[in-house]
Tab-separated table of C-alpha atoms in Angstrom:
chain	number	residue	atom	x	y	z
A	1	MET	CA	34.673	-59.793	-38.467
A	2	ASP	CA	37.566	-58.020	-40.329
A	3	LEU	CA	40.038	-56.715	-37.957
A	4	ALA	CA	42.091	-55.104	-40.491
A	5	PHE	CA	42.114	-51.052	-40.354
A	6	THR	CA	41.968	-49.289	-43.827
A	7	PRO	CA	44.759	-47.049	-45.077
A	8	GLU	CA	42.854	-44.431	-44.144
A	9	GLN	CA	42.367	-45.072	-40.764
A	10	GLU	CA	46.114	-46.374	-40.408
A	11	LEU	CA	46.891	-42.939	-41.552
A	12	LEU	CA	44.545	-41.295	-39.063
A	13	ALA	CA	46.012	-43.229	-36.194
A	14	ASP	CA	49.505	-42.158	-37.100
A	15	GLN	CA	48.694	-38.391	-37.318
A	16	VAL	CA	47.042	-38.409	-33.769
A	17	ARG	CA	50.119	-40.553	-32.286
A	18	ARG	CA	52.673	-38.076	-34.385
A	19	PHE	CA	50.450	-34.868	-32.961
A	20	LEU	CA	50.443	-35.963	-29.249
A	21	ALA	CA	54.227	-36.967	-29.454
A	22	GLU	CA	54.953	-33.584	-30.430
A	23	ARG	CA	52.841	-31.911	-28.296
A	24	TYR	CA	51.754	-34.317	-25.383
A	25	GLY	CA	54.808	-35.726	-23.976
A	26	PHE	CA	55.530	-36.306	-20.277
A	27	GLU	CA	56.728	-32.723	-19.228
A	28	ALA	CA	54.017	-31.067	-21.387
A	29	ARG	CA	51.345	-33.070	-20.018
A	30	ARG	CA	52.563	-32.169	-16.259
A	31	ALA	CA	52.241	-28.773	-17.132
A	32	ILE	CA	48.670	-28.747	-18.180
A	33	LEU	CA	48.068	-31.073	-14.974
A	34	ARG	CA	49.454	-28.294	-13.013
A	35	SER	CA	47.630	-25.575	-14.922
A	36	ARG	CA	44.813	-23.344	-13.306
A	37	GLU	CA	42.202	-24.995	-16.149
A	38	GLY	CA	43.777	-28.461	-15.946
A	39	TRP	CA	43.435	-28.866	-19.798
A	40	SER	CA	44.947	-27.112	-22.706
A	41	ARG	CA	42.726	-24.969	-25.146
A	42	ALA	CA	45.377	-24.924	-28.186
A	43	VAL	CA	45.603	-29.236	-27.744
A	44	TRP	CA	41.587	-29.029	-27.817
A	45	ALA	CA	41.899	-26.429	-31.283
A	46	GLY	CA	44.534	-29.002	-32.231
A	47	LEU	CA	42.260	-32.593	-31.817
A	48	ALA	CA	39.276	-30.111	-33.790
A	49	GLU	CA	41.633	-29.800	-36.819
A	50	MET	CA	41.900	-33.017	-37.007
A	51	GLY	CA	38.184	-33.678	-37.354
A	52	LEU	CA	38.818	-35.886	-34.371
A	53	LEU	CA	36.130	-33.928	-32.308
A	54	GLY	CA	33.819	-34.736	-34.924
A	55	LEU	CA	33.762	-38.534	-34.699
A	56	GLN	CA	30.187	-38.752	-33.730
A	57	VAL	CA	28.634	-35.800	-35.873
A	58	PRO	CA	27.243	-36.933	-38.969
A	59	GLU	CA	28.389	-35.156	-42.113
A	60	ALA	CA	25.300	-33.076	-42.429
A	61	HIS	CA	26.486	-30.901	-39.529
A	62	GLY	CA	29.879	-30.806	-40.431
A	63	GLY	CA	31.780	-34.419	-38.920
A	64	MET	CA	32.294	-37.632	-40.346
A	65	GLY	CA	30.008	-40.070	-38.040
A	66	PRO	CA	29.210	-42.110	-37.005
A	67	ALA	CA	32.624	-43.732	-36.985
A	68	PRO	CA	33.300	-46.446	-34.496
A	69	VAL	CA	37.012	-47.641	-35.858
A	70	GLU	CA	38.078	-43.985	-35.601
A	71	THR	CA	36.768	-43.498	-32.064
A	72	LEU	CA	38.596	-46.320	-31.170
A	73	LEU	CA	42.306	-45.296	-32.737
A	74	ALA	CA	41.828	-41.817	-31.239
A	75	MET	CA	40.915	-43.026	-27.582
A	76	THR	CA	44.193	-45.886	-27.878
A	77	ALA	CA	45.990	-43.000	-29.014
A	78	PHE	CA	45.168	-40.725	-26.145
A	79	GLY	CA	45.467	-43.613	-23.623
A	80	LYS	CA	49.062	-43.349	-24.315
A	81	ALA	CA	49.520	-40.239	-23.771
A	82	LEU	CA	46.969	-39.758	-20.930
A	83	LEU	CA	44.948	-37.044	-22.356
A	84	LEU	CA	43.301	-34.827	-19.825
A	85	GLU	CA	41.088	-32.784	-22.523
A	86	PRO	CA	37.134	-33.094	-22.260
A	87	TYR	CA	37.519	-35.606	-25.325
A	88	PHE	CA	35.837	-38.687	-23.516
A	89	SER	CA	32.530	-36.366	-22.188
A	90	SER	CA	32.150	-34.280	-24.914
A	91	ALA	CA	33.028	-35.553	-27.950
A	92	VAL	CA	31.706	-38.934	-27.442
A	93	VAL	CA	29.151	-39.316	-25.082
A	94	ALA	CA	27.581	-35.641	-25.092
A	95	THR	CA	28.021	-35.738	-29.045
A	96	ALA	CA	25.895	-38.614	-29.230
A	97	LEU	CA	23.229	-37.638	-26.934
A	98	VAL	CA	22.770	-34.671	-28.567
A	99	GLY	CA	22.877	-36.448	-32.321
A	100	GLN	CA	20.454	-39.091	-30.826
A	101	LEU	CA	17.825	-36.652	-29.044
A	102	GLY	CA	18.446	-33.320	-30.022
A	103	SER	CA	15.431	-31.429	-32.179
A	104	ALA	CA	16.665	-30.183	-35.465
A	105	ALA	CA	17.431	-26.794	-34.302
A	106	GLN	CA	18.877	-27.791	-31.496
A	107	GLN	CA	21.266	-30.285	-33.676
A	108	ALA	CA	22.032	-27.643	-36.336
A	109	GLU	CA	23.414	-25.187	-33.375
A	110	TRP	CA	25.404	-27.442	-31.269
A	111	LEU	CA	26.822	-30.299	-33.054
A	112	PRO	CA	28.487	-28.077	-35.638
A	113	ALA	CA	30.155	-26.064	-32.431
A	114	LEU	CA	30.900	-29.449	-30.696
A	115	ALA	CA	32.713	-30.344	-33.731
A	116	SER	CA	34.987	-27.356	-34.496
A	117	GLY	CA	35.724	-27.338	-30.624
A	118	GLU	CA	33.668	-24.051	-29.907
A	119	LEU	CA	31.564	-25.716	-27.677
A	120	VAL	CA	32.533	-28.349	-24.865
A	121	ALA	CA	29.435	-30.196	-23.404
A	122	ALA	CA	29.437	-32.641	-20.569
A	123	PRO	CA	26.358	-35.502	-19.682
A	124	ALA	CA	25.631	-34.873	-15.898
A	125	HIS	CA	23.502	-37.986	-14.808
A	126	GLY	CA	25.008	-39.893	-11.913
A	127	GLU	CA	23.626	-39.160	-8.255
A	128	PRO	CA	24.843	-40.104	-4.957
A	129	GLY	CA	24.612	-43.762	-3.820
A	130	THR	CA	23.395	-44.793	-7.250
A	131	ARG	CA	25.623	-47.726	-7.845
A	132	HIS	CA	26.071	-47.213	-11.391
A	133	ASP	CA	21.832	-47.860	-12.001
A	134	LEU	CA	21.023	-45.282	-15.195
A	135	ALA	CA	17.549	-45.267	-14.016
A	136	PHE	CA	18.137	-44.117	-10.668
A	137	VAL	CA	17.448	-40.312	-11.132
A	138	SER	CA	15.752	-38.090	-8.254
A	139	ALA	CA	16.814	-35.114	-9.846
A	140	ALA	CA	13.440	-33.488	-10.804
A	141	ALA	CA	12.567	-31.134	-13.880
A	142	ALA	CA	9.188	-29.331	-13.203
A	143	ARG	CA	7.239	-26.933	-15.628
A	144	ARG	CA	8.064	-23.526	-14.847
A	145	GLY	CA	6.125	-20.967	-17.516
A	146	GLY	CA	7.426	-22.168	-21.221
A	147	GLY	CA	10.514	-24.253	-19.784
A	148	TRP	CA	11.688	-26.362	-16.921
A	149	SER	CA	12.956	-25.779	-13.612
A	150	LEU	CA	15.642	-28.435	-12.257
A	151	THR	CA	16.556	-29.410	-8.534
A	152	GLY	CA	18.440	-32.105	-7.640
A	153	HIS	CA	22.423	-32.927	-7.250
A	154	LYS	CA	24.769	-34.909	-9.412
A	155	ALA	CA	27.685	-36.174	-8.686
A	156	ALA	CA	31.490	-36.708	-9.695
A	157	VAL	CA	30.188	-34.860	-13.199
A	158	LEU	CA	33.533	-35.688	-15.570
A	159	HIS	CA	34.781	-32.624	-16.852
A	160	ALA	CA	31.778	-30.123	-15.700
A	161	PRO	CA	34.262	-27.302	-14.912
A	162	ALA	CA	35.086	-27.495	-19.050
A	163	ALA	CA	31.692	-27.517	-20.339
A	164	GLY	CA	30.040	-24.738	-21.630
A	165	LEU	CA	26.617	-26.756	-21.832
A	166	LEU	CA	25.649	-29.565	-19.387
A	167	LEU	CA	23.242	-32.503	-20.383
A	168	VAL	CA	21.396	-33.088	-17.525
A	169	SER	CA	19.311	-36.244	-16.546
A	170	ALA	CA	15.808	-35.657	-14.063
A	171	ARG	CA	12.900	-36.860	-13.814
A	172	THR	CA	9.430	-35.439	-15.276
A	173	GLY	CA	7.968	-38.698	-14.006
A	174	GLY	CA	7.488	-41.651	-12.627
A	175	ARG	CA	9.884	-42.708	-9.226
A	176	PRO	CA	13.580	-43.192	-9.036
A	177	GLY	CA	14.671	-46.820	-10.230
A	178	GLU	CA	12.081	-46.579	-13.367
A	179	GLU	CA	13.252	-46.163	-16.729
A	180	ALA	CA	9.944	-44.055	-18.094
A	181	GLY	CA	10.328	-41.115	-16.430
A	182	ILE	CA	13.529	-39.901	-17.263
A	183	SER	CA	14.427	-36.469	-19.094
A	184	LEU	CA	17.263	-34.951	-20.678
A	185	PHE	CA	18.006	-31.019	-20.324
A	186	ALA	CA	20.709	-28.532	-21.532
A	187	LEU	CA	21.719	-25.932	-19.100
A	188	ARG	CA	24.529	-23.264	-20.049
A	189	ALA	CA	27.466	-22.730	-17.707
A	190	GLY	CA	26.801	-19.888	-15.432
A	191	GLU	CA	22.612	-20.132	-15.238
A	192	LYS	CA	20.729	-19.096	-12.581
A	193	GLY	CA	20.413	-21.992	-10.032
A	194	LEU	CA	22.910	-23.587	-11.241
A	195	SER	CA	26.610	-23.699	-9.285
A	196	LEU	CA	29.408	-26.351	-9.183
A	197	ALA	CA	31.588	-27.441	-6.281
A	198	PRO	CA	34.923	-28.290	-8.781
A	199	TYR	CA	37.683	-30.602	-8.096
A	200	ARG	CA	40.447	-33.302	-9.502
A	201	THR	CA	39.821	-36.860	-9.503
A	202	PHE	CA	42.961	-39.072	-8.318
A	203	ASP	CA	43.852	-39.394	-11.923
A	204	GLY	CA	44.270	-35.794	-12.639
A	205	HIS	CA	41.092	-35.263	-14.729
A	206	LEU	CA	38.572	-32.293	-13.831
A	207	ALA	CA	35.153	-33.124	-12.081
A	208	ALA	CA	32.752	-31.550	-10.140
A	209	GLU	CA	29.296	-31.923	-7.788
A	210	VAL	CA	26.833	-30.281	-10.206
A	211	LEU	CA	23.621	-28.650	-7.836
A	212	LEU	CA	20.282	-27.771	-9.163
A	213	GLU	CA	18.177	-25.221	-7.336
A	214	GLY	CA	15.763	-24.004	-9.834
A	215	ALA	CA	17.893	-23.963	-12.706
A	216	ALA	CA	16.520	-22.931	-15.947
A	217	GLY	CA	16.744	-26.002	-18.406
A	218	GLU	CA	15.944	-26.893	-22.187
A	219	LEU	CA	14.596	-29.913	-22.888
A	220	VAL	CA	16.460	-32.422	-25.078
A	221	GLY	CA	14.202	-34.984	-26.747
A	222	PRO	CA	11.118	-36.343	-25.670
A	223	GLU	CA	9.529	-35.654	-22.178
A	224	GLY	CA	10.302	-38.674	-20.243
A	225	GLY	CA	11.670	-40.989	-22.977
A	226	ALA	CA	15.686	-40.086	-22.352
A	227	SER	CA	16.274	-43.748	-20.978
A	228	PRO	CA	17.250	-45.749	-24.450
A	229	ALA	CA	19.451	-42.612	-25.661
A	230	LEU	CA	21.172	-42.621	-22.289
A	231	GLU	CA	21.944	-46.220	-22.095
A	232	ALA	CA	23.003	-46.047	-25.719
A	233	GLY	CA	25.208	-43.136	-25.229
A	234	PHE	CA	27.010	-44.417	-22.027
A	235	ASP	CA	27.345	-47.732	-24.029
A	236	LEU	CA	29.449	-45.900	-26.558
A	237	GLY	CA	31.135	-44.088	-23.653
A	238	VAL	CA	32.100	-47.562	-22.434
A	239	ALA	CA	33.642	-48.718	-25.945
A	240	ALA	CA	35.742	-45.335	-25.559
A	241	LEU	CA	36.693	-45.834	-22.415
A	242	CYS	CA	37.814	-49.827	-23.135
A	243	ALA	CA	40.017	-48.330	-25.952
A	244	GLU	CA	41.665	-45.882	-23.778
A	245	ALA	CA	42.508	-48.241	-21.330
A	246	VAL	CA	44.158	-50.620	-23.868
A	247	GLY	CA	46.158	-47.613	-25.051
A	248	ALA	CA	47.173	-47.133	-21.013
A	249	MET	CA	47.937	-50.556	-20.770
A	250	GLN	CA	50.406	-50.866	-23.858
A	251	ALA	CA	52.181	-47.403	-22.605
A	252	SER	CA	52.237	-49.330	-19.331
A	253	LEU	CA	53.824	-52.520	-20.908
A	254	ASP	CA	56.111	-50.862	-23.084
A	255	ALA	CA	57.765	-48.683	-20.144
A	256	THR	CA	58.241	-51.837	-18.222
A	257	LEU	CA	59.874	-53.719	-20.971
A	258	ASP	CA	62.648	-50.765	-21.043
A	259	TYR	CA	63.051	-51.009	-17.251
A	260	VAL	CA	63.880	-54.329	-16.987
A	261	LYS	CA	66.349	-54.614	-19.986
A	262	ALA	CA	67.911	-51.147	-18.128
A	263	ARG	CA	67.672	-52.076	-14.430
A	264	LYS	CA	70.465	-54.579	-13.471
A	265	GLN	CA	71.060	-56.866	-10.553
A	266	PHE	CA	73.932	-59.131	-9.809
A	267	GLY	CA	75.129	-57.680	-12.593
A	268	VAL	CA	72.536	-58.823	-15.470
A	269	PRO	CA	69.331	-56.635	-16.455
A	270	ILE	CA	66.562	-58.218	-14.110
A	271	GLY	CA	64.665	-58.922	-17.416
A	272	LYS	CA	67.174	-62.136	-17.772
A	273	PHE	CA	65.149	-63.579	-15.082
A	274	GLN	CA	62.813	-66.267	-15.770
A	275	ALA	CA	60.152	-64.995	-13.160
A	276	LEU	CA	60.481	-61.447	-14.270
A	277	GLN	CA	59.997	-63.140	-18.153
A	278	HIS	CA	56.699	-64.644	-16.871
A	279	ARG	CA	54.807	-61.938	-15.378
A	280	LEU	CA	56.061	-59.506	-18.566
A	281	ALA	CA	54.270	-62.456	-20.853
A	282	ASP	CA	51.614	-62.562	-18.565
A	283	MET	CA	50.854	-58.521	-19.076
A	284	LEU	CA	50.997	-59.048	-22.738
A	285	ILE	CA	48.595	-61.874	-22.853
A	286	HIS	CA	46.145	-59.626	-20.498
A	287	LEU	CA	46.954	-56.753	-22.934
A	288	GLU	CA	45.921	-58.530	-26.326
A	289	GLN	CA	42.564	-60.059	-24.222
A	290	ALA	CA	41.545	-56.488	-23.793
A	291	ARG	CA	42.978	-55.412	-27.042
A	292	SER	CA	40.375	-57.688	-28.645
A	293	MET	CA	37.656	-57.053	-26.406
A	294	SER	CA	38.037	-53.167	-27.153
A	295	TYR	CA	37.647	-54.009	-30.892
A	296	LEU	CA	34.208	-56.047	-30.020
A	297	ALA	CA	32.807	-53.058	-27.949
A	298	ALA	CA	33.703	-50.406	-30.935
A	299	MET	CA	31.852	-52.824	-33.167
A	300	ARG	CA	28.567	-53.483	-31.030
A	301	ALA	CA	28.590	-50.072	-29.505
A	302	GLY	CA	26.089	-48.837	-32.291
A	303	SER	CA	23.895	-52.049	-32.586
A	304	ALA	CA	20.603	-51.672	-33.087
A	305	ASP	CA	20.128	-55.140	-31.180
A	306	VAL	CA	20.219	-53.598	-27.450
A	307	ARG	CA	20.472	-57.340	-26.010
A	308	VAL	CA	23.678	-57.693	-27.911
A	309	ARG	CA	25.071	-54.731	-27.522
A	310	ARG	CA	24.799	-54.496	-23.216
A	311	ARG	CA	26.290	-58.664	-23.628
A	312	SER	CA	29.274	-57.077	-25.873
A	313	ILE	CA	29.447	-53.547	-23.888
A	314	SER	CA	29.653	-55.322	-20.696
A	315	ALA	CA	31.758	-58.413	-21.721
A	316	ALA	CA	34.536	-55.938	-22.753
A	317	LYS	CA	34.094	-54.289	-19.839
A	318	VAL	CA	34.887	-56.959	-17.541
A	319	VAL	CA	37.557	-57.964	-19.516
A	320	VAL	CA	39.592	-54.489	-19.638
A	321	GLY	CA	38.908	-54.185	-16.426
A	322	LYS	CA	40.532	-57.254	-15.083
A	323	ALA	CA	43.317	-56.554	-17.597
A	324	GLY	CA	43.969	-53.048	-16.555
A	325	ARG	CA	44.024	-53.993	-12.854
A	326	PHE	CA	46.677	-56.471	-13.794
A	327	VAL	CA	48.922	-54.604	-16.064
A	328	GLY	CA	48.935	-51.534	-14.017
A	329	GLN	CA	49.851	-53.183	-10.976
A	330	GLN	CA	52.333	-55.369	-12.352
A	331	SER	CA	54.223	-52.565	-14.096
A	332	VAL	CA	54.077	-50.559	-10.434
A	333	GLN	CA	55.943	-53.810	-8.563
A	334	LEU	CA	58.261	-54.483	-11.301
A	335	HIS	CA	59.618	-50.686	-11.027
A	336	GLY	CA	60.022	-51.529	-7.673
A	337	GLY	CA	59.074	-48.383	-5.026
A	338	MET	CA	59.469	-45.923	-7.650
A	339	GLY	CA	56.651	-46.818	-9.378
A	340	VAL	CA	54.349	-45.456	-7.256
A	341	THR	CA	56.082	-41.679	-7.584
A	342	ASP	CA	54.821	-39.309	-9.674
A	343	GLU	CA	58.195	-38.505	-11.850
A	344	LEU	CA	57.361	-42.102	-13.512
A	345	MET	CA	54.621	-42.395	-16.071
A	346	VAL	CA	53.238	-45.587	-15.724
A	347	SER	CA	52.323	-44.535	-11.916
A	348	HIS	CA	50.005	-42.317	-13.825
A	349	HIS	CA	48.788	-44.851	-16.314
A	350	PHE	CA	47.847	-46.748	-13.279
A	351	ARG	CA	45.656	-44.195	-11.666
A	352	ARG	CA	43.868	-43.969	-15.052
A	353	LEU	CA	43.466	-47.623	-15.593
A	354	THR	CA	42.065	-47.824	-11.754
A	355	ALA	CA	39.436	-45.045	-12.845
A	356	ILE	CA	38.285	-46.386	-16.060
A	357	GLU	CA	37.457	-49.841	-14.196
A	358	LEU	CA	35.496	-47.704	-11.599
A	359	SER	CA	33.953	-45.595	-14.175
A	360	LEU	CA	30.537	-46.671	-16.195
A	361	GLY	CA	30.137	-49.515	-14.218
A	362	ASP	CA	32.854	-51.208	-12.430
A	363	THR	CA	33.397	-54.799	-12.874
A	364	GLU	CA	30.973	-56.462	-10.746
A	365	HIS	CA	28.085	-54.176	-12.299
A	366	HIS	CA	29.039	-55.209	-15.719
A	367	LEU	CA	29.292	-59.019	-14.901
A	368	GLU	CA	25.908	-58.435	-13.404
A	369	ARG	CA	24.512	-56.826	-16.449
A	370	PHE	CA	26.263	-59.904	-18.814
A	371	VAL	CA	24.509	-62.096	-17.135
A	372	GLU	CA	21.001	-60.572	-17.275
A	373	ASN	CA	21.288	-60.138	-20.854
A	374	ALA	CA	22.470	-63.876	-21.720
């Protein structure tokens, strides 16, 4: 596998890093975090101008997708900056689902709007008590007149408060736990019978409980046949999260190296102590292993061989999850008591790394999935 980036990819990565350095410093991010919306529409417009919102959008609809390497580079940069905007939900997973399942008319309406940033979308799939089982869907959809009526509860829907379009999974057949019978529906924000209970996750992102009480939805894709596309879309999301985690780990390691060079004890920088040097070396080893696996995940996320895709994505999530936990914990510990304070970026990176490890299947879940697809 050739892991060398092209000059165009390097240029894109540099452009994203410079944009974030100018517009998304620590204090700027804290201001966005304290804002009422919890994300910046100005930053969102900037990401659209660079074409980053169109990395999963085909050229025919104004994007440059599929672009797995460019997505990896963007997500790595976002991980360093701790981006709060709904990129993962809208520009990665939701856009991929529309591209896979949407009709020609739906794609023509939504994909250009997603690429330009005019439309923000979020997938609403997980339900209370499902333990990462994508087939465990109990929300139901029934025909009503010429459309569909949805009832159910979707839990911890990331970036739902920011979305103008929700992509909601619901059963049109079968029972919870069965892959057959799951359909995908599009619901506009403010739809009658759709209500949100918004909140912040512990890492600062927007989320909401989504309650459906007879809300009207538009079918996206074949009735009862959304499961394969949902799995592929969330595997793409896992690959993106792995890249984001690598960026967060790199930033944590960099900050920790700076700290141990400056912090003195017994008249010398603590970075001179051999025990701490060993811990820093272990952090670097975990980071580089995670980086390699994030490359593998990016390359295999679009594989037509489902078993190969599942094994690669799950293997990457396991390695990255363990590495993120180790690097985050060591960063906090090496900073001492202030490592957990809000004033230091390492505490924010640690929270985000913890959230990533739990998102779209934790380490235990992906270990089981890896074995199942041996």
